[in-house]
Coordinates of N, CA and C in Angstrom, one line a residue:
X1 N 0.8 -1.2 0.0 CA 0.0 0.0 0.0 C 0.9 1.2 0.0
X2 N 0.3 1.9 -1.0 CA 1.0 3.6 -0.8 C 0.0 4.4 -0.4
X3 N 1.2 5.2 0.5 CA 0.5 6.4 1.3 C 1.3 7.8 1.3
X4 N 0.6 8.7 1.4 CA 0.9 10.1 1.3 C 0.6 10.7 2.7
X5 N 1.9 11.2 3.4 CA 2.1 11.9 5.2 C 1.0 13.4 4.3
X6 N 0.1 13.5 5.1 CA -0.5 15.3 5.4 C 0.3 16.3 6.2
X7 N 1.2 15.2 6.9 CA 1.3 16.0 8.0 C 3.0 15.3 8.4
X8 N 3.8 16.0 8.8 CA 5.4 15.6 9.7 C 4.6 15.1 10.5
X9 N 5.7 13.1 10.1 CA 5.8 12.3 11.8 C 6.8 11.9 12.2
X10 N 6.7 12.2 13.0 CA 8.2 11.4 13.9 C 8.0 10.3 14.4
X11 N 8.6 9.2 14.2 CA 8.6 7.7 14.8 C 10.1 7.5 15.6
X12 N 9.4 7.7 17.0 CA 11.0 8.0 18.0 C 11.5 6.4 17.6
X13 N 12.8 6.6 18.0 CA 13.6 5.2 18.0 C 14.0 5.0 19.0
X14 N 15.2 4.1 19.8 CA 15.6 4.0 20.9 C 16.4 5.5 21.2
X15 N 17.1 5.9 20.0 CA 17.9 7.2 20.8 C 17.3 8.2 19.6
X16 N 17.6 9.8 19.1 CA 17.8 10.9 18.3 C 17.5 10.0 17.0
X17 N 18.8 9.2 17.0 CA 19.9 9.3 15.2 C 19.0 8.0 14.9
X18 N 18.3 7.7 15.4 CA 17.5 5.9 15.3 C 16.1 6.6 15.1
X19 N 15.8 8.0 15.1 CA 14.4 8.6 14.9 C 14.0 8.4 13.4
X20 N 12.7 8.2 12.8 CA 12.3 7.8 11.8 C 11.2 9.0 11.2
X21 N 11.9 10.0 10.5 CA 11.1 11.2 10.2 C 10.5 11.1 8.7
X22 N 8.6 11.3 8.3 CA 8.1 11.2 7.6 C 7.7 13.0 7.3
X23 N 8.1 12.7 6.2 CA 7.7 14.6 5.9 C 6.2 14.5 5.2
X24 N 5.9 16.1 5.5 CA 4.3 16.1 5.1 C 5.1 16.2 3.3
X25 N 3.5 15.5 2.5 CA 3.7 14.8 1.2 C 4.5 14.1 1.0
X26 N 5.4 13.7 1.7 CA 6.0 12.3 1.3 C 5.4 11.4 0.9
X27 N 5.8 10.4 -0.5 CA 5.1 9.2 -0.3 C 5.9 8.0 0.4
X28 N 5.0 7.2 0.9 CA 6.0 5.7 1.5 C 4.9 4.3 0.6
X29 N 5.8 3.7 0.4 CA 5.2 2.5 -0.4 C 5.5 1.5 0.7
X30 N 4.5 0.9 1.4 CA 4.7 -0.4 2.3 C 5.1 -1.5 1.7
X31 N 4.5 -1.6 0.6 CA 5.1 -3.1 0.1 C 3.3 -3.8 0.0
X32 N 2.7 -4.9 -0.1 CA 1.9 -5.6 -0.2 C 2.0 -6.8 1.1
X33 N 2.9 -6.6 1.8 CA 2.9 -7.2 2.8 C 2.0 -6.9 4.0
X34 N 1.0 -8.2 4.4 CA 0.0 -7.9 5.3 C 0.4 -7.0 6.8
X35 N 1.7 -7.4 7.4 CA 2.1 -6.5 8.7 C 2.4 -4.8 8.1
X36 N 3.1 -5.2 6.9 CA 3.8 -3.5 6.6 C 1.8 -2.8 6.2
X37 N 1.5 -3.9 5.7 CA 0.1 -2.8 5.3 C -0.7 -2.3 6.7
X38 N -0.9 -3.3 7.5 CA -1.6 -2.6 8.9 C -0.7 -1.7 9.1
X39 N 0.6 -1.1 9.4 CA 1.2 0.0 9.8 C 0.8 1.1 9.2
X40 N 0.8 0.9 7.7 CA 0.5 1.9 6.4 C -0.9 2.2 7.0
X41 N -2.0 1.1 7.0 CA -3.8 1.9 7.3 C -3.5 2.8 9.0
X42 N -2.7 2.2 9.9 CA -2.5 2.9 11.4 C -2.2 4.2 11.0
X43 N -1.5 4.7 10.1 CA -1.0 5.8 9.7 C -2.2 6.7 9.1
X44 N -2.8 6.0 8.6 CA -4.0 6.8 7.9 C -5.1 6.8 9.1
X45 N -5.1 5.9 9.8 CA -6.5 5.8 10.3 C -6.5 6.9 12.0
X46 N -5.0 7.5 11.8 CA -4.6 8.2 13.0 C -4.6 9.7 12.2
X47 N -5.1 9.8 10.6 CA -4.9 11.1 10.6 C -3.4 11.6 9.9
X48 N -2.6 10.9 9.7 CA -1.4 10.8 9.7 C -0.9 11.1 7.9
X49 N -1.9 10.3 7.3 CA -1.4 10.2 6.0 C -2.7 9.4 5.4
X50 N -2.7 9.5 3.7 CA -4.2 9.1 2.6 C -3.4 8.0 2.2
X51 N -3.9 7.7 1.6 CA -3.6 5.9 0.6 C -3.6 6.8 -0.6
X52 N -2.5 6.7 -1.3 CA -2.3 7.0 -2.4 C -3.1 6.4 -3.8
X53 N -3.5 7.0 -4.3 CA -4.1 6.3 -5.7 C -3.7 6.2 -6.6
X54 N -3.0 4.9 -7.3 CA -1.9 5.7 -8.1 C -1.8 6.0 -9.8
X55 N -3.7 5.4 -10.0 CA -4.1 5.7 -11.1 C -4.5 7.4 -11.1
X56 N -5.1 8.0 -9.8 CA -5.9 9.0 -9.7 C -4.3 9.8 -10.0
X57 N -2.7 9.4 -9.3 CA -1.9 10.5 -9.4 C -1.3 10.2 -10.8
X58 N -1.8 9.1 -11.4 CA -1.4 9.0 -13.2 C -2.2 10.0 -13.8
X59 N -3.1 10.2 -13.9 CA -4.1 11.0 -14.2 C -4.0 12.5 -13.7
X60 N -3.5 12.9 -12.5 CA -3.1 14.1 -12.4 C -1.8 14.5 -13.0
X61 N -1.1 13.5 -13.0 CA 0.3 14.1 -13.6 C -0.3 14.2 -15.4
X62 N -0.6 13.3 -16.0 CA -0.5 13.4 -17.3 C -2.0 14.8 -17.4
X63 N -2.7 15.2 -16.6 CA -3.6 16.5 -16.6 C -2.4 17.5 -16.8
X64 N -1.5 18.0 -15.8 CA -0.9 18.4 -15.3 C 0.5 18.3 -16.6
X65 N 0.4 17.8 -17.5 CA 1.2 18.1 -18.2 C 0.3 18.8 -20.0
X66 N -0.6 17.9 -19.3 CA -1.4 18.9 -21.0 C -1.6 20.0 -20.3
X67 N -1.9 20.4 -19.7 CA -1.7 21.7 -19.4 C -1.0 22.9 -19.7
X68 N 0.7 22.2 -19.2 CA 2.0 22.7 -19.2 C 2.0 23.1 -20.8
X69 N 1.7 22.1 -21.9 CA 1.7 21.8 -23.1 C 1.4 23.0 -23.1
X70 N -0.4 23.2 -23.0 CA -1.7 24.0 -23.7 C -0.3 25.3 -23.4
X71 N -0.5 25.8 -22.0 CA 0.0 26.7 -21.6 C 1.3 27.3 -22.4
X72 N 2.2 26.6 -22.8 CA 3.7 26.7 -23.5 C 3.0 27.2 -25.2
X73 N 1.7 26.1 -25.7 CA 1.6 26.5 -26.9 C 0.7 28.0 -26.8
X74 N -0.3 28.5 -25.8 CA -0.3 29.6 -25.3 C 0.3 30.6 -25.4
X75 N 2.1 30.6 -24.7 CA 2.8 31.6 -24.5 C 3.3 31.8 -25.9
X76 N 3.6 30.6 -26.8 CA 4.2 30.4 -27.8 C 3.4 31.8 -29.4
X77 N 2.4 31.3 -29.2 CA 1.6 31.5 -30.3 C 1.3 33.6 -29.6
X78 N 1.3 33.6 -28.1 CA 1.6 35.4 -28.0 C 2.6 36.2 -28.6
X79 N 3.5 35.4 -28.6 CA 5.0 36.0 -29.6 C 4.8 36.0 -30.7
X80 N 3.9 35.7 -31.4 CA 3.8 35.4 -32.9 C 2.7 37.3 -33.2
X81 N 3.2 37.8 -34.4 CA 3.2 39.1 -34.5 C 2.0 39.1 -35.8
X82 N 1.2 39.6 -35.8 CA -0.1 39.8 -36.2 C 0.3 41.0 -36.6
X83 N -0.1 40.8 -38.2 CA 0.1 42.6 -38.8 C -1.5 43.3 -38.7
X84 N -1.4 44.7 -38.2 CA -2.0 45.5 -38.4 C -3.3 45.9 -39.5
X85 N -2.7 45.4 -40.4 CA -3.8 45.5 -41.9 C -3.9 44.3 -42.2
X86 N -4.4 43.5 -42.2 CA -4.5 42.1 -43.0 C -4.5 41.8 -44.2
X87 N -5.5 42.9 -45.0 CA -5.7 43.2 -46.0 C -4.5 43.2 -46.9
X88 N -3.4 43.5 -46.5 CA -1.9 43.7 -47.6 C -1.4 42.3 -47.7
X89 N -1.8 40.9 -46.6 CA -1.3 40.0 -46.3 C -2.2 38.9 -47.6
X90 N -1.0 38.6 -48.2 CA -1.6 37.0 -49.2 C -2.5 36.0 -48.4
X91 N -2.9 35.5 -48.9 CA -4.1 34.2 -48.5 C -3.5 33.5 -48.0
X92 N -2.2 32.9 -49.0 CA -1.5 31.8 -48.4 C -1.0 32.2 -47.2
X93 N -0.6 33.2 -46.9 CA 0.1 33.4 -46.0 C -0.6 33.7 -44.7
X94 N -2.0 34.5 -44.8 CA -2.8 34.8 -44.2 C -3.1 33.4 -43.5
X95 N -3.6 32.3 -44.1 CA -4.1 30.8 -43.9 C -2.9 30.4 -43.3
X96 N -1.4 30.6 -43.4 CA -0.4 30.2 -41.8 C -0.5 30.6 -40.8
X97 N -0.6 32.0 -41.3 CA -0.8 33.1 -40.3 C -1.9 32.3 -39.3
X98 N -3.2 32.2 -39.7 CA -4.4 31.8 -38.8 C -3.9 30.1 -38.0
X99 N -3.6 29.4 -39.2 CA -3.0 27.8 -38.6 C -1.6 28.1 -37.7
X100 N -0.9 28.6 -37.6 CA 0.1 29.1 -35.9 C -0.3 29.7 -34.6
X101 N -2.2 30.3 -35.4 CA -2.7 30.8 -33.9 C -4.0 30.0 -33.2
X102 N -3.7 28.9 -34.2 CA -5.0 28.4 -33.5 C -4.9 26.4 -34.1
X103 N -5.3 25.8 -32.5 CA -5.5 24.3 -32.6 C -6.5 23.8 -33.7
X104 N -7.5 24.6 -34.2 CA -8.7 24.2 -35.3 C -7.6 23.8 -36.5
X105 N -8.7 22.8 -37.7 CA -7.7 23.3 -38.8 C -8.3 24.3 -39.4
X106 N -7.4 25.0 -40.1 CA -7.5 26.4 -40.9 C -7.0 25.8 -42.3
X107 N -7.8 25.9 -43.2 CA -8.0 25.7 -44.8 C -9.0 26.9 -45.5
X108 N -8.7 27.5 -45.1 CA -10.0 28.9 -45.7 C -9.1 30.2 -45.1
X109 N -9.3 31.0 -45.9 CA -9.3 32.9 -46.0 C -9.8 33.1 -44.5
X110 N -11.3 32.7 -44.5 CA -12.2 32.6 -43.4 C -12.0 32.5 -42.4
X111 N -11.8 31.2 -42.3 CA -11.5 29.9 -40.6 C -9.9 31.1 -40.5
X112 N -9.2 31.3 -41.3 CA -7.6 32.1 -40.9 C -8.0 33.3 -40.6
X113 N -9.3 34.2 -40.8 CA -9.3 35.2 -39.9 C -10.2 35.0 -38.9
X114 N -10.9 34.0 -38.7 CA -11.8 33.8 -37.5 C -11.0 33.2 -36.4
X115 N -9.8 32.5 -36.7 CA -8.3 32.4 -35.6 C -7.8 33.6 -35.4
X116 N -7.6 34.5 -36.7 CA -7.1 35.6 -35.8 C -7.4 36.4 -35.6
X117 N -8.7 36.6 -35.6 CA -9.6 38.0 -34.4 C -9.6 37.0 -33.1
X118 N -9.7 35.7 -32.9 CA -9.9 34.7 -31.8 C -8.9 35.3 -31.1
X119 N -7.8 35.0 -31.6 CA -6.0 35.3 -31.1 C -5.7 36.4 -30.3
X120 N -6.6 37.7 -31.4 CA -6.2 38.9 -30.4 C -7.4 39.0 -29.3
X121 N -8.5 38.9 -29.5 CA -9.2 38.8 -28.1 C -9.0 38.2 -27.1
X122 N -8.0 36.8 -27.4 CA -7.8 36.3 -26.1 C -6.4 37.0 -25.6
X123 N -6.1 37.9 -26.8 CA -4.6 38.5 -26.3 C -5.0 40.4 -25.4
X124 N -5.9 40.7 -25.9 CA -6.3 41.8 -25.2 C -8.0 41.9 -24.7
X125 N -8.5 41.2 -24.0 CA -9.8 40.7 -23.4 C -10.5 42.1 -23.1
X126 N -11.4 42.1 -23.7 CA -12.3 44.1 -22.4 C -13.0 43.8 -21.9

């Protein structure tokens, strides 16, 4: 069983240096062994520490990275420089222009300026 401390424990030993210190969020993995697991539930059932999930923390981490992703392609696509007139800008180029600012696909005049009036609203919100 894995568990996650909420909270600093100290498990005295016979002296100081023999002390057994669990930091808050630590994880500890007992093992599947029936003695180590009653210690592991004692821990929890004193308040001490959760049973780790470790599908639920698969699932947060890989959240927790599309995010990071979204976010990076976010910061990424703000640096990218949107001219003033569009109107001077080629089609073709207009239609990159819109497919660098936006996850849709962009194959139209259209869909490439309906990314980038999107782009700048989300870039200056009123």
């Amino acid at each position: 069983m894995k568990i996650q401390f909420v909270q600093q424990h100290i498990l005295r030993g016979e002296t100081r240096d023999k002390d057994v210190v669990f930091e808050k969020d630590q994880v500890v993995d007992f093992g599947k062994d029936r003695v180590e697991n009653s210690y592991a539930q004692a821990y929890i059932d004193r308040g001490y520490a959760v049973e780790l999930d470790e599908t639920a923390e698969r699932g947060r981490a890989k959240a927790n990275a599309e995010a990071a992703r979204a976010a990076a392609r976010l910061e990424t696509r703000g640096k990218i420089t949107i001219p003033d007139d569009l109107s001077k800008v080629a089609d073709g180029d207009l239609i990159k222009l819109g497919q660098s600012l936006s996850d849709d696909q962009v194959q139209s005049k259209d869909e490439a300026l309906k990314a980038i009036e999107t782009e700048k609203a989300r870039r200056n919100p009123t």
